[in-house]
Tab-separated table of C-alpha atoms and ligand atoms in Angstrom:
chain	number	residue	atom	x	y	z
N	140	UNK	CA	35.277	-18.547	89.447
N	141	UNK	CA	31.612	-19.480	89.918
N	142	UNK	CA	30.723	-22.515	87.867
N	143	UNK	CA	27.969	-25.036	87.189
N	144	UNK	CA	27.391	-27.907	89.834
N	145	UNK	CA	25.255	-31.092	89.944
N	146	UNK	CA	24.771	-32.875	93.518
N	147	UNK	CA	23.325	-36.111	93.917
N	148	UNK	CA	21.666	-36.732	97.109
N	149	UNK	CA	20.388	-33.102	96.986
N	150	UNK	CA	17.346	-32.919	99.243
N	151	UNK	CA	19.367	-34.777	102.011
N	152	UNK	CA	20.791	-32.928	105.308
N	153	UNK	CA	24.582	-32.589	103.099
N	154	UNK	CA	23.111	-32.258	99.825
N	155	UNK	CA	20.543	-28.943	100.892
N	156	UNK	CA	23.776	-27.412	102.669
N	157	UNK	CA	26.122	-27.624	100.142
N	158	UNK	CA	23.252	-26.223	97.842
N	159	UNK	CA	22.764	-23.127	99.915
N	160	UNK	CA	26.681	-22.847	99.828
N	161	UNK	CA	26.936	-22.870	96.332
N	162	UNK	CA	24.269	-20.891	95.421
N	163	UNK	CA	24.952	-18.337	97.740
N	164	UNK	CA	28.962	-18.183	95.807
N	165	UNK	CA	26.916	-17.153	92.308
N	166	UNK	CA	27.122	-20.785	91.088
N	167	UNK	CA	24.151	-22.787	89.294
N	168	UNK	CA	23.342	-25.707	90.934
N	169	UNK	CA	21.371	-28.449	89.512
N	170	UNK	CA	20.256	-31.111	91.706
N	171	UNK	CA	19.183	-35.000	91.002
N	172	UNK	CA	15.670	-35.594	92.224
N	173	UNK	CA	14.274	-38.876	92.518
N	174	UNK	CA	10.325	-39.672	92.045
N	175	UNK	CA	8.352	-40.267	95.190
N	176	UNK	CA	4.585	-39.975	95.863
N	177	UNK	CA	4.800	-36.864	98.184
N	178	UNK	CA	7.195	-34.385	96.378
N	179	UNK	CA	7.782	-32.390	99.329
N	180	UNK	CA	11.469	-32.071	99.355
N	181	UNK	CA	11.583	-29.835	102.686
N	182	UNK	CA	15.414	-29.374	102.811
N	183	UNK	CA	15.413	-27.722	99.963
N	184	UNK	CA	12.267	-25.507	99.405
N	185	UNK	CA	13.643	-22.719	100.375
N	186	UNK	CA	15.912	-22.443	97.366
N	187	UNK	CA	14.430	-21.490	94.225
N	188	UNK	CA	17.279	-20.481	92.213
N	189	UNK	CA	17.852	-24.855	92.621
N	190	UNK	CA	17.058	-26.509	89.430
N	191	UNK	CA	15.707	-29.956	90.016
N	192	UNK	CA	16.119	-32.506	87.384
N	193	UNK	CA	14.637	-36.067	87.463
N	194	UNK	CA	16.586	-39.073	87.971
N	195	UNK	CA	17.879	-42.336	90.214
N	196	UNK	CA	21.427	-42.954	90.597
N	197	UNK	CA	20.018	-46.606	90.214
N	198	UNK	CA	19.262	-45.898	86.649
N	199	UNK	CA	21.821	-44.566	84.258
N	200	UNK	CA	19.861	-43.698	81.024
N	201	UNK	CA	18.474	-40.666	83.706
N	202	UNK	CA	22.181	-40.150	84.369
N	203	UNK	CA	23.389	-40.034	80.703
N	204	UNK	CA	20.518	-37.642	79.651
N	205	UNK	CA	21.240	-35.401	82.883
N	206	UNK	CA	24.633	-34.853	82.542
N	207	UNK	CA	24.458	-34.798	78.858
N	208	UNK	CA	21.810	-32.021	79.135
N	209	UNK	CA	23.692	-29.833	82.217
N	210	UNK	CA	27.123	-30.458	81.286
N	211	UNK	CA	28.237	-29.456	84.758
N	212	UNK	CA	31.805	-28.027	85.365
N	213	UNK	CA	31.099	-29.859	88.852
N	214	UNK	CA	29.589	-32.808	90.174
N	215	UNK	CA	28.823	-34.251	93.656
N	216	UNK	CA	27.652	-37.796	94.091
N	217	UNK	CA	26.067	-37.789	97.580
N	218	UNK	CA	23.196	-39.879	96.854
N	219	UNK	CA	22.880	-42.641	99.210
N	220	UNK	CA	20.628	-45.207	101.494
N	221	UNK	CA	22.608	-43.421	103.728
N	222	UNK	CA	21.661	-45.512	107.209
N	223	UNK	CA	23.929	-48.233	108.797
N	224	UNK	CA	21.562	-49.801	110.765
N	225	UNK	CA	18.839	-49.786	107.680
N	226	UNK	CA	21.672	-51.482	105.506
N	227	UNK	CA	21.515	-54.647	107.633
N	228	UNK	CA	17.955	-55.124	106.314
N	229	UNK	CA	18.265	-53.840	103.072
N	230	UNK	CA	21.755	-55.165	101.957
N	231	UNK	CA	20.614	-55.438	98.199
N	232	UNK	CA	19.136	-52.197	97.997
N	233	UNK	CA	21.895	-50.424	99.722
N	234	UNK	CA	24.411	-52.104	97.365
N	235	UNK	CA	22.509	-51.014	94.488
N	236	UNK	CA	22.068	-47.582	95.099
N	237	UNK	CA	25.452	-47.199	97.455
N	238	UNK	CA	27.989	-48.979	95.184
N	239	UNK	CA	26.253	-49.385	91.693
N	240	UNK	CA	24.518	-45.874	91.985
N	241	UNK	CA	28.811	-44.534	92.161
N	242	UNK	CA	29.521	-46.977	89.040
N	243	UNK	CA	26.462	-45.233	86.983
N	244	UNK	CA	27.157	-42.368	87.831
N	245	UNK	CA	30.892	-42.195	86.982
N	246	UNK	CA	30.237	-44.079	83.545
N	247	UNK	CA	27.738	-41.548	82.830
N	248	UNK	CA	30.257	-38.923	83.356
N	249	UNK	CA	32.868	-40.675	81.295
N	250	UNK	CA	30.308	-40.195	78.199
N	251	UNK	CA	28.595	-37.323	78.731
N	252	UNK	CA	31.327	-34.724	80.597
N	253	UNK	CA	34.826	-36.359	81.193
N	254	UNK	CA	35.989	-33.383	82.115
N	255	UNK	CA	34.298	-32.297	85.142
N	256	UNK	CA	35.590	-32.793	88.440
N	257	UNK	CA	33.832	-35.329	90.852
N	258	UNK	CA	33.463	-35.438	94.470
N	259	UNK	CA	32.711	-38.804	95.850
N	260	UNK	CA	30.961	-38.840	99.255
N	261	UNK	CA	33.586	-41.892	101.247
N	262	UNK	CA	32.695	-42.913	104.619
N	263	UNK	CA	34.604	-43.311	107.829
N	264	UNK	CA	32.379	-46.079	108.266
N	265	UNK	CA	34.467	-47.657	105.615
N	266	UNK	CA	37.424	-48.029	108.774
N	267	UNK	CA	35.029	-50.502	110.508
N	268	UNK	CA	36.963	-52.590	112.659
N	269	UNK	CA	40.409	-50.780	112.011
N	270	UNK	CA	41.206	-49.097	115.674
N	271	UNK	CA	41.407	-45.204	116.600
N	272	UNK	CA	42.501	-42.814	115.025
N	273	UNK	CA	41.625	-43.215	111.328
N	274	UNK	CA	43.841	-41.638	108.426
N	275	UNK	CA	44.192	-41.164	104.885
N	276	UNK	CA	46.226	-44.205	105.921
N	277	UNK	CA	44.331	-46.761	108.203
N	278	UNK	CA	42.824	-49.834	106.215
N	279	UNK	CA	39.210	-50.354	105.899
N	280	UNK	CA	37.503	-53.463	107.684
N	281	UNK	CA	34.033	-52.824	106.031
N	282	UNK	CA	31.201	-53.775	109.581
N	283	UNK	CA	28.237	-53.091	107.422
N	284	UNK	CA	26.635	-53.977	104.079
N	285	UNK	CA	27.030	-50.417	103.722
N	286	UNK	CA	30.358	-49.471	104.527
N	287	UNK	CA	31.284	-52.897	102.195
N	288	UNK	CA	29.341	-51.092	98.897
N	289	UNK	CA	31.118	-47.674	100.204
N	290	UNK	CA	34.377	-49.517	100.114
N	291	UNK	CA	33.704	-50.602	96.647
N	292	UNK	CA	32.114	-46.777	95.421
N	293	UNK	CA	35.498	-45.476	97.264
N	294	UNK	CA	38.100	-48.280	95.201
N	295	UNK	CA	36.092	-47.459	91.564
N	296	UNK	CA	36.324	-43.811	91.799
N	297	UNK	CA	39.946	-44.393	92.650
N	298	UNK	CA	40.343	-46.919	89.318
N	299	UNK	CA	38.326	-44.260	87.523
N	300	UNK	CA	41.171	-41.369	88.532
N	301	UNK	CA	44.260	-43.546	87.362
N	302	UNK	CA	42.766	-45.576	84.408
N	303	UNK	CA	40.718	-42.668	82.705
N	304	UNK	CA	42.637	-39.360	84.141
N	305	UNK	CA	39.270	-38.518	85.331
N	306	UNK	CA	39.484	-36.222	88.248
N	307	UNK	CA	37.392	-38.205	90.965
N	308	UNK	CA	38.109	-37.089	94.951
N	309	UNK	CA	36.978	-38.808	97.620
N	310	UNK	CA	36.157	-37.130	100.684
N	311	UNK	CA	35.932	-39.725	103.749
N	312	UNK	CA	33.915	-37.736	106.377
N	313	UNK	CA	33.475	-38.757	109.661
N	314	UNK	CA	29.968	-38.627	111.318
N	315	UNK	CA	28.279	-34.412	111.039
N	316	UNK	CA	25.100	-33.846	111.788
N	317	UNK	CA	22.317	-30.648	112.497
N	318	UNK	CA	18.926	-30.432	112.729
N	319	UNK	CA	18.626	-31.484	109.248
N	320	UNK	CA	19.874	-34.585	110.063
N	321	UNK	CA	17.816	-37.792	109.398
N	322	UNK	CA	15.514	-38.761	112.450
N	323	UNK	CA	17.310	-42.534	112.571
N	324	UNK	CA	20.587	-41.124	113.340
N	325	UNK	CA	21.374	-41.455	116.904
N	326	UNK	CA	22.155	-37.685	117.340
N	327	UNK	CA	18.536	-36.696	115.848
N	328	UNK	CA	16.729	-38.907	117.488
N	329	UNK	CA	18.100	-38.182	120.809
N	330	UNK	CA	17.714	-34.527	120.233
N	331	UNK	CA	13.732	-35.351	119.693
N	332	UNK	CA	13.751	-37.708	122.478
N	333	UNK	CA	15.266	-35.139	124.888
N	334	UNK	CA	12.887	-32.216	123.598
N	335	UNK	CA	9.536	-34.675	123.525
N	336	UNK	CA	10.665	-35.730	127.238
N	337	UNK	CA	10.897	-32.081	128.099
N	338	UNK	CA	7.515	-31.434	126.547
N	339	UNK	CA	6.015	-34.118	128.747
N	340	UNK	CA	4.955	-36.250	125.788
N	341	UNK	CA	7.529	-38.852	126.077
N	342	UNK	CA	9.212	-40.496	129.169
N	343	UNK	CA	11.655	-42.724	127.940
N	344	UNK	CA	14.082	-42.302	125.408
N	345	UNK	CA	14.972	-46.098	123.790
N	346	UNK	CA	18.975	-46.712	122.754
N	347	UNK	CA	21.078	-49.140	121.645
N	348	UNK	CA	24.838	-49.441	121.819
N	349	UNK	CA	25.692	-46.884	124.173
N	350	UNK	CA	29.546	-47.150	123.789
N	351	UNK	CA	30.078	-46.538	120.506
N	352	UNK	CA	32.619	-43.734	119.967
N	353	UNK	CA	32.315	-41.329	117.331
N	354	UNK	CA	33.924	-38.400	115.557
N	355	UNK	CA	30.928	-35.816	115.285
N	356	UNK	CA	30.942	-32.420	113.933
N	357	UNK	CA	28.384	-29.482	112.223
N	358	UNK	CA	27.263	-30.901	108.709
N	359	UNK	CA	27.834	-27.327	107.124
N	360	UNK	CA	31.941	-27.411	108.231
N	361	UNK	CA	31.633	-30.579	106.095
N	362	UNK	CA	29.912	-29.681	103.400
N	363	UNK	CA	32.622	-26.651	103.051
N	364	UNK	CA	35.198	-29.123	103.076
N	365	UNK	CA	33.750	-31.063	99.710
N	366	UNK	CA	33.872	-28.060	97.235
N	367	UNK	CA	37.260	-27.106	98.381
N	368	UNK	CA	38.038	-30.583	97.742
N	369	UNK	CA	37.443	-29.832	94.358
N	370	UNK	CA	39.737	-26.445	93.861
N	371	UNK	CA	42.728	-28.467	94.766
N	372	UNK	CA	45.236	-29.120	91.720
N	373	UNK	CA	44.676	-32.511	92.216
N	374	UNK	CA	42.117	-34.960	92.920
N	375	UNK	CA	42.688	-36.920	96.098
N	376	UNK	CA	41.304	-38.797	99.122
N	377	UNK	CA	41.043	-36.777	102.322
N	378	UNK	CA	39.902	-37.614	105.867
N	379	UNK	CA	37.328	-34.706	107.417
N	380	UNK	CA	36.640	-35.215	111.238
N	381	UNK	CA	37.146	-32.716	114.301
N	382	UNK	CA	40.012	-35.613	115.871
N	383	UNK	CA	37.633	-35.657	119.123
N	384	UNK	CA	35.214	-38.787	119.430
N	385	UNK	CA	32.653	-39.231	122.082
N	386	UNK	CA	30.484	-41.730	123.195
N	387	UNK	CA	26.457	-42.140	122.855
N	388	UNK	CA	26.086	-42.115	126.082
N	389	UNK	CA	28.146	-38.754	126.529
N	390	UNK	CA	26.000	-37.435	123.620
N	391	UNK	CA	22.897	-38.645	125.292
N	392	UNK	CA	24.076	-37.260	128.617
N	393	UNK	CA	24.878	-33.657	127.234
N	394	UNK	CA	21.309	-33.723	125.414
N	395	UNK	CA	19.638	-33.839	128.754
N	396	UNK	CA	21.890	-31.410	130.137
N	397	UNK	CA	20.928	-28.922	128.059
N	398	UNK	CA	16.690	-29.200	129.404
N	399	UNK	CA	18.518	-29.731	133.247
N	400	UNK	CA	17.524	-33.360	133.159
N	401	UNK	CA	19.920	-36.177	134.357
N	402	UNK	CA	20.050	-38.904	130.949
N	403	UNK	CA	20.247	-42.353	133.348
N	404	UNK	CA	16.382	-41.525	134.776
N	405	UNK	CA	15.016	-41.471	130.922
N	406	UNK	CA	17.260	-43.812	128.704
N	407	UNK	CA	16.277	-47.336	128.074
N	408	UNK	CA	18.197	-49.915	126.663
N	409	UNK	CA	16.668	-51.298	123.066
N	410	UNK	CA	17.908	-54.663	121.974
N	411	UNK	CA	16.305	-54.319	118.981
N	412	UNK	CA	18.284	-51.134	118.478
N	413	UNK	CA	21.823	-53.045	118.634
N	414	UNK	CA	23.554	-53.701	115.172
N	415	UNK	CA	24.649	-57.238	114.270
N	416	UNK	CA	27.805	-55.613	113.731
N	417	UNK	CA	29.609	-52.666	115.191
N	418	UNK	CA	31.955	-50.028	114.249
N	419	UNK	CA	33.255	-49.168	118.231
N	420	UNK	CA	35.361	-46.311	117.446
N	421	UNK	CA	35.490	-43.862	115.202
N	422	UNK	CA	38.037	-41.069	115.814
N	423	UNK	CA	39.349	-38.878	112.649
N	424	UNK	CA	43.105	-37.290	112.081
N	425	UNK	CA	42.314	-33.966	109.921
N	426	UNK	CA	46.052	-32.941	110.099
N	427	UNK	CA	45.852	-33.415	106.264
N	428	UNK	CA	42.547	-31.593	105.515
N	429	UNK	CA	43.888	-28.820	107.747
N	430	UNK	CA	46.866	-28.407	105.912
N	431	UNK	CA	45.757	-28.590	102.130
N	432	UNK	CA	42.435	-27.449	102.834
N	433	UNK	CA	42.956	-24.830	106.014
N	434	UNK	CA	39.583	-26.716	107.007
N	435	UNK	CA	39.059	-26.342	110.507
N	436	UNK	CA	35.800	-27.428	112.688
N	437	UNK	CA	33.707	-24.415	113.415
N	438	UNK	CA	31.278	-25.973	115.925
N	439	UNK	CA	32.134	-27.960	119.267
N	440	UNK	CA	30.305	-31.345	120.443
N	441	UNK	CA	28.462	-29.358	123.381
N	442	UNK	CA	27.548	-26.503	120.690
N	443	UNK	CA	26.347	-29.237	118.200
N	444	UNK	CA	24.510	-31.096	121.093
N	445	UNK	CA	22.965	-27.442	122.289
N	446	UNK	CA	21.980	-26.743	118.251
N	447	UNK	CA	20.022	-29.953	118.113
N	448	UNK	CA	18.772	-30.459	121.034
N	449	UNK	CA	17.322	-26.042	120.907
N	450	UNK	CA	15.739	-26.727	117.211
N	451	UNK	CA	13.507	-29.980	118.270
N	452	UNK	CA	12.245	-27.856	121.436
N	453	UNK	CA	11.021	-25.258	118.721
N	454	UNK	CA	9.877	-28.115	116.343
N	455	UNK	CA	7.790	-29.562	119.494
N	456	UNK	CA	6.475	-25.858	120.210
N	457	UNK	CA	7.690	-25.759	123.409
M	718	NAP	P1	20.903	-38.335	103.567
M	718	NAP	O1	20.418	-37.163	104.344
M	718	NAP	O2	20.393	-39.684	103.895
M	718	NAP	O3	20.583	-38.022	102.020
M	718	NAP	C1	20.678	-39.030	101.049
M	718	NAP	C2	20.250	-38.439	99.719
M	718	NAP	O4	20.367	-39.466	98.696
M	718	NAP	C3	18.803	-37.942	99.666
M	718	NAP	O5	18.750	-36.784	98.890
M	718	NAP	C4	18.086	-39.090	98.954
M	718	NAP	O6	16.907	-38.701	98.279
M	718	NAP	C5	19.164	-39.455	97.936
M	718	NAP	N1	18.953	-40.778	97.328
M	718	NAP	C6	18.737	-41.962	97.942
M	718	NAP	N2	18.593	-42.939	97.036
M	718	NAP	C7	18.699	-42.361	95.816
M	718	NAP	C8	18.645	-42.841	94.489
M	718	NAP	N3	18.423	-44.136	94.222
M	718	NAP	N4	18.821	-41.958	93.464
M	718	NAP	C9	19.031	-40.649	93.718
M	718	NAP	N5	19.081	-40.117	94.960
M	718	NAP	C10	18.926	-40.980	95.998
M	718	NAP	O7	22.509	-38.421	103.616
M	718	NAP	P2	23.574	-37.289	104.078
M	718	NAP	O8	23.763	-37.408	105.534
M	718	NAP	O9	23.208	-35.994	103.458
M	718	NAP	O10	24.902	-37.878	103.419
M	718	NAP	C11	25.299	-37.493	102.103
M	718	NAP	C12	26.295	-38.517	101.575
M	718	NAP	O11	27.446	-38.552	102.423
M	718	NAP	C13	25.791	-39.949	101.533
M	718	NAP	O12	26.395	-40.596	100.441
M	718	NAP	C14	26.298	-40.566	102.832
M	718	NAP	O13	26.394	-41.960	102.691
M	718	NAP	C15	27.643	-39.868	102.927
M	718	NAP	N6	28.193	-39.687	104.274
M	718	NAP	C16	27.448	-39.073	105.244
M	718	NAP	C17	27.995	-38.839	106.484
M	718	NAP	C18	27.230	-38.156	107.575
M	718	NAP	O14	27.668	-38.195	108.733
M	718	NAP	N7	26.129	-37.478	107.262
M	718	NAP	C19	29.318	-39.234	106.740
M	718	NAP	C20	30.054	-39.849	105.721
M	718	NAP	C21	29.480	-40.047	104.483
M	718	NAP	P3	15.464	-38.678	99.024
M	718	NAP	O15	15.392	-37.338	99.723
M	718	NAP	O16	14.523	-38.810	97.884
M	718	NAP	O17	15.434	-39.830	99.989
M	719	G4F	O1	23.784	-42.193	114.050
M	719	G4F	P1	24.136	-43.526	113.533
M	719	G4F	O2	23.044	-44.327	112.922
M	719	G4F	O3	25.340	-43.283	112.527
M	719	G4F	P2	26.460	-44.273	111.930
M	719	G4F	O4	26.048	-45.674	111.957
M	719	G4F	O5	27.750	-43.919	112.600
M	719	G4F	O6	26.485	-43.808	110.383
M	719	G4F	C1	26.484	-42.432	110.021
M	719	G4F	O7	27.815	-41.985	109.926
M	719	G4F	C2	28.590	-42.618	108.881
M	719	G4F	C3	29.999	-42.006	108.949
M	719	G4F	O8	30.769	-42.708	109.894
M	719	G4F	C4	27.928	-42.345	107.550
M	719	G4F	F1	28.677	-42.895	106.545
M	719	G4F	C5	26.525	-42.941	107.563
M	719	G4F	O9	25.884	-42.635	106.320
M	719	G4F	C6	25.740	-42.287	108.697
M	719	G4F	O10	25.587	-40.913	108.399
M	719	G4F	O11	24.786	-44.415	114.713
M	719	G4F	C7	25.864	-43.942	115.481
M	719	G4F	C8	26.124	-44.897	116.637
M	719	G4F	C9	26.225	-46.359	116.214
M	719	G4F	O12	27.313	-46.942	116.890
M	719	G4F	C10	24.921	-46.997	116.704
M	719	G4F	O13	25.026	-48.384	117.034
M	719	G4F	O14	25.008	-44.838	117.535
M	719	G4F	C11	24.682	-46.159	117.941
M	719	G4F	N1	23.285	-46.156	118.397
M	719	G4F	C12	22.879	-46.469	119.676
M	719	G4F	N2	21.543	-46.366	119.745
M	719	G4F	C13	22.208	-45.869	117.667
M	719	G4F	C14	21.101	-45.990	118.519
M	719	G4F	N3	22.085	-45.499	116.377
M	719	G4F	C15	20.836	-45.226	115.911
M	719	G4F	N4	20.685	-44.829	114.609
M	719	G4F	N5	19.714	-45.333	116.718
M	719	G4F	C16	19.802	-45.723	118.023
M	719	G4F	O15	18.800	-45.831	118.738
């Protein structure tokens, strides 16, 4: 049955998916919105039937009154400073929104609706250093100020779950992207790269670590995957990845494809674009999300890369 859901994180690329999902099931969705000077909120424009409602994750007064005032049967915490590579600069920041922003808002749901049923937004990033492939099992070796405050969102939600029967799950998603995606991840920006190149406005296309491996797959599989996370009996930590990883250069290779260019004439190496530290490969097992979920990938890597790379041409008007 239909129900009432609050997402955190709501006018990001997983946030304005799982929206549309929801909404388009008959439930109410309320989404956190925090204050910025332009108010545009593009992801989400198109769906009126979303109720915004003011508030940080930083800030839990906003969080109390929120949830005091929904009272959501549902609620998704996917607000984040959501960028690796950003975290490095901003370690503070990213702590305090990453890792305290899950603490506020699972005390605020301890007073205001202990009863509703939590999704937690885990990374694979939290695996860091721990080799291929990555389970519900593998240990996390934190590379990144924000896989470390991801590590400490993912251990609280679990404390929360045992010590106050609160049900908190934690969905640790690999890497999913779309044209919604961010334009600092690698994918996006690669996908505008490739379709400013093909305009003729752009020659080069600057990269960093090109042999990172990752586990990437279509945002809206993902986003599938977190609300029937929460219609299991019980809440629990589950690994969501396709189980095939790739490399940036093979992602960089199959953009140019696509526009019938060859990748090695246009890619140049940025140092500035390398991380201080690395996460080399992340590869997901889903044998457990397949089997309590029946969650299967819906997209492959070349359709993904095809997707992307097809939606910047149009955004360049070419
Ligand atoms: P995203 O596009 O960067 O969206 C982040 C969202 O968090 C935005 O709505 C942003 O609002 C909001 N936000 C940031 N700081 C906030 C604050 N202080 N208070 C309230 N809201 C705040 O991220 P995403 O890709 O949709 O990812 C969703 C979640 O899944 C994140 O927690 C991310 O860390 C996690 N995750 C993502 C992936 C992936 O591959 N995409 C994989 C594993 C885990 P503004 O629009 O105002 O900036
Ligand atoms: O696209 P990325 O920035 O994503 P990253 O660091 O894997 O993080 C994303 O996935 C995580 C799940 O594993 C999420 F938790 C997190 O919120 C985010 O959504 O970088 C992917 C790879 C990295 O190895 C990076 O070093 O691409 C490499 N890379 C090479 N050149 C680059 C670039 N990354 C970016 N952003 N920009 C480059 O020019």
């Amino acid at each position: 049955m239909p129900g009432r859901a609050f997402i955190t994180g709501v006018t990001g690329q997983d946030g304005s998916y799982l929206a549309e999902q929801l909404l388009a099931a008959d439930w109410e969705v309320w989404g956190l919105v925090r204050r910025s000077s332009s108010a545009e909120h593009g992801r989400v424009a198109h769906l009126p039937k979303l109720v915004h409602v003011r508030g940080d994750v930083t800030d839990l007064p906003s969080l109390i009154t929120a949830l005091s005032n929904v009272q959501p049967t549902h609620i998704y915490n996917l607000a984040a400073q959501s960028s690796v590579a950003d975290s490095f600069v901003q370690p503070i920041y990213t702590a305090q929104v990453v890792g305290i922003g899950a603490a506020n808002l699972f005390e605020a749901a301890r007073i205001a609706c202990p009863e509703a049923r939590i999704y937690q937004a885990s990374s694979s990033e939290m695996f860091g250093a721990s080799p291929a492939p990555q389970s519900e099992h593998t240990r996390f070796q934190p590379c990144s100020p924000y896989a470390a405050a991801k590590v400490y969102a993912h251990h609280l939600a679990v404390h929360y779950r045992r010590t106050y029967g609160m049900f908190i799950a934690c969905g640790i998603l690999f890497n999913h992207e779309s044209d919604r995606r961010g334009p600092d991840f690698v994918t996006r920006h690669i996908a505008r790269g490739v379709a400013r190149i093909h305009a003729g406005r752009e020659t080069t296309l600057p990269l960093g670590n090109l042999e990172a491996r990752r586990d990437w797959g279509w945002a809206p599989d993902y986003t599938r995957a977190m609300s029937g996370l929460l219609m299991l009996d019980e809440p629990i930590d589950l690994v969501v990845a396709t189980g095939v990883s790739h490399t940036v250069a093979d992602f960089a290779a199959a953009a140019f494809a696509v526009v019938g260019k060859d990748w090695r004439s246009h890619v140049v190496l940025d140092a500035a674009r390398v991380r201080p530290c690395e996460v080399p490969d992340l590869l997901g097992d889903p044998t457990r999300a397949k089997t309590l979920l029946g969650w299967a990938p819906s997209v492959s890597f070349t359709q993904l890369v095809e997707r992307m790379v097809e939606a910047e041409i149009r955004r360049e008007g070419t």
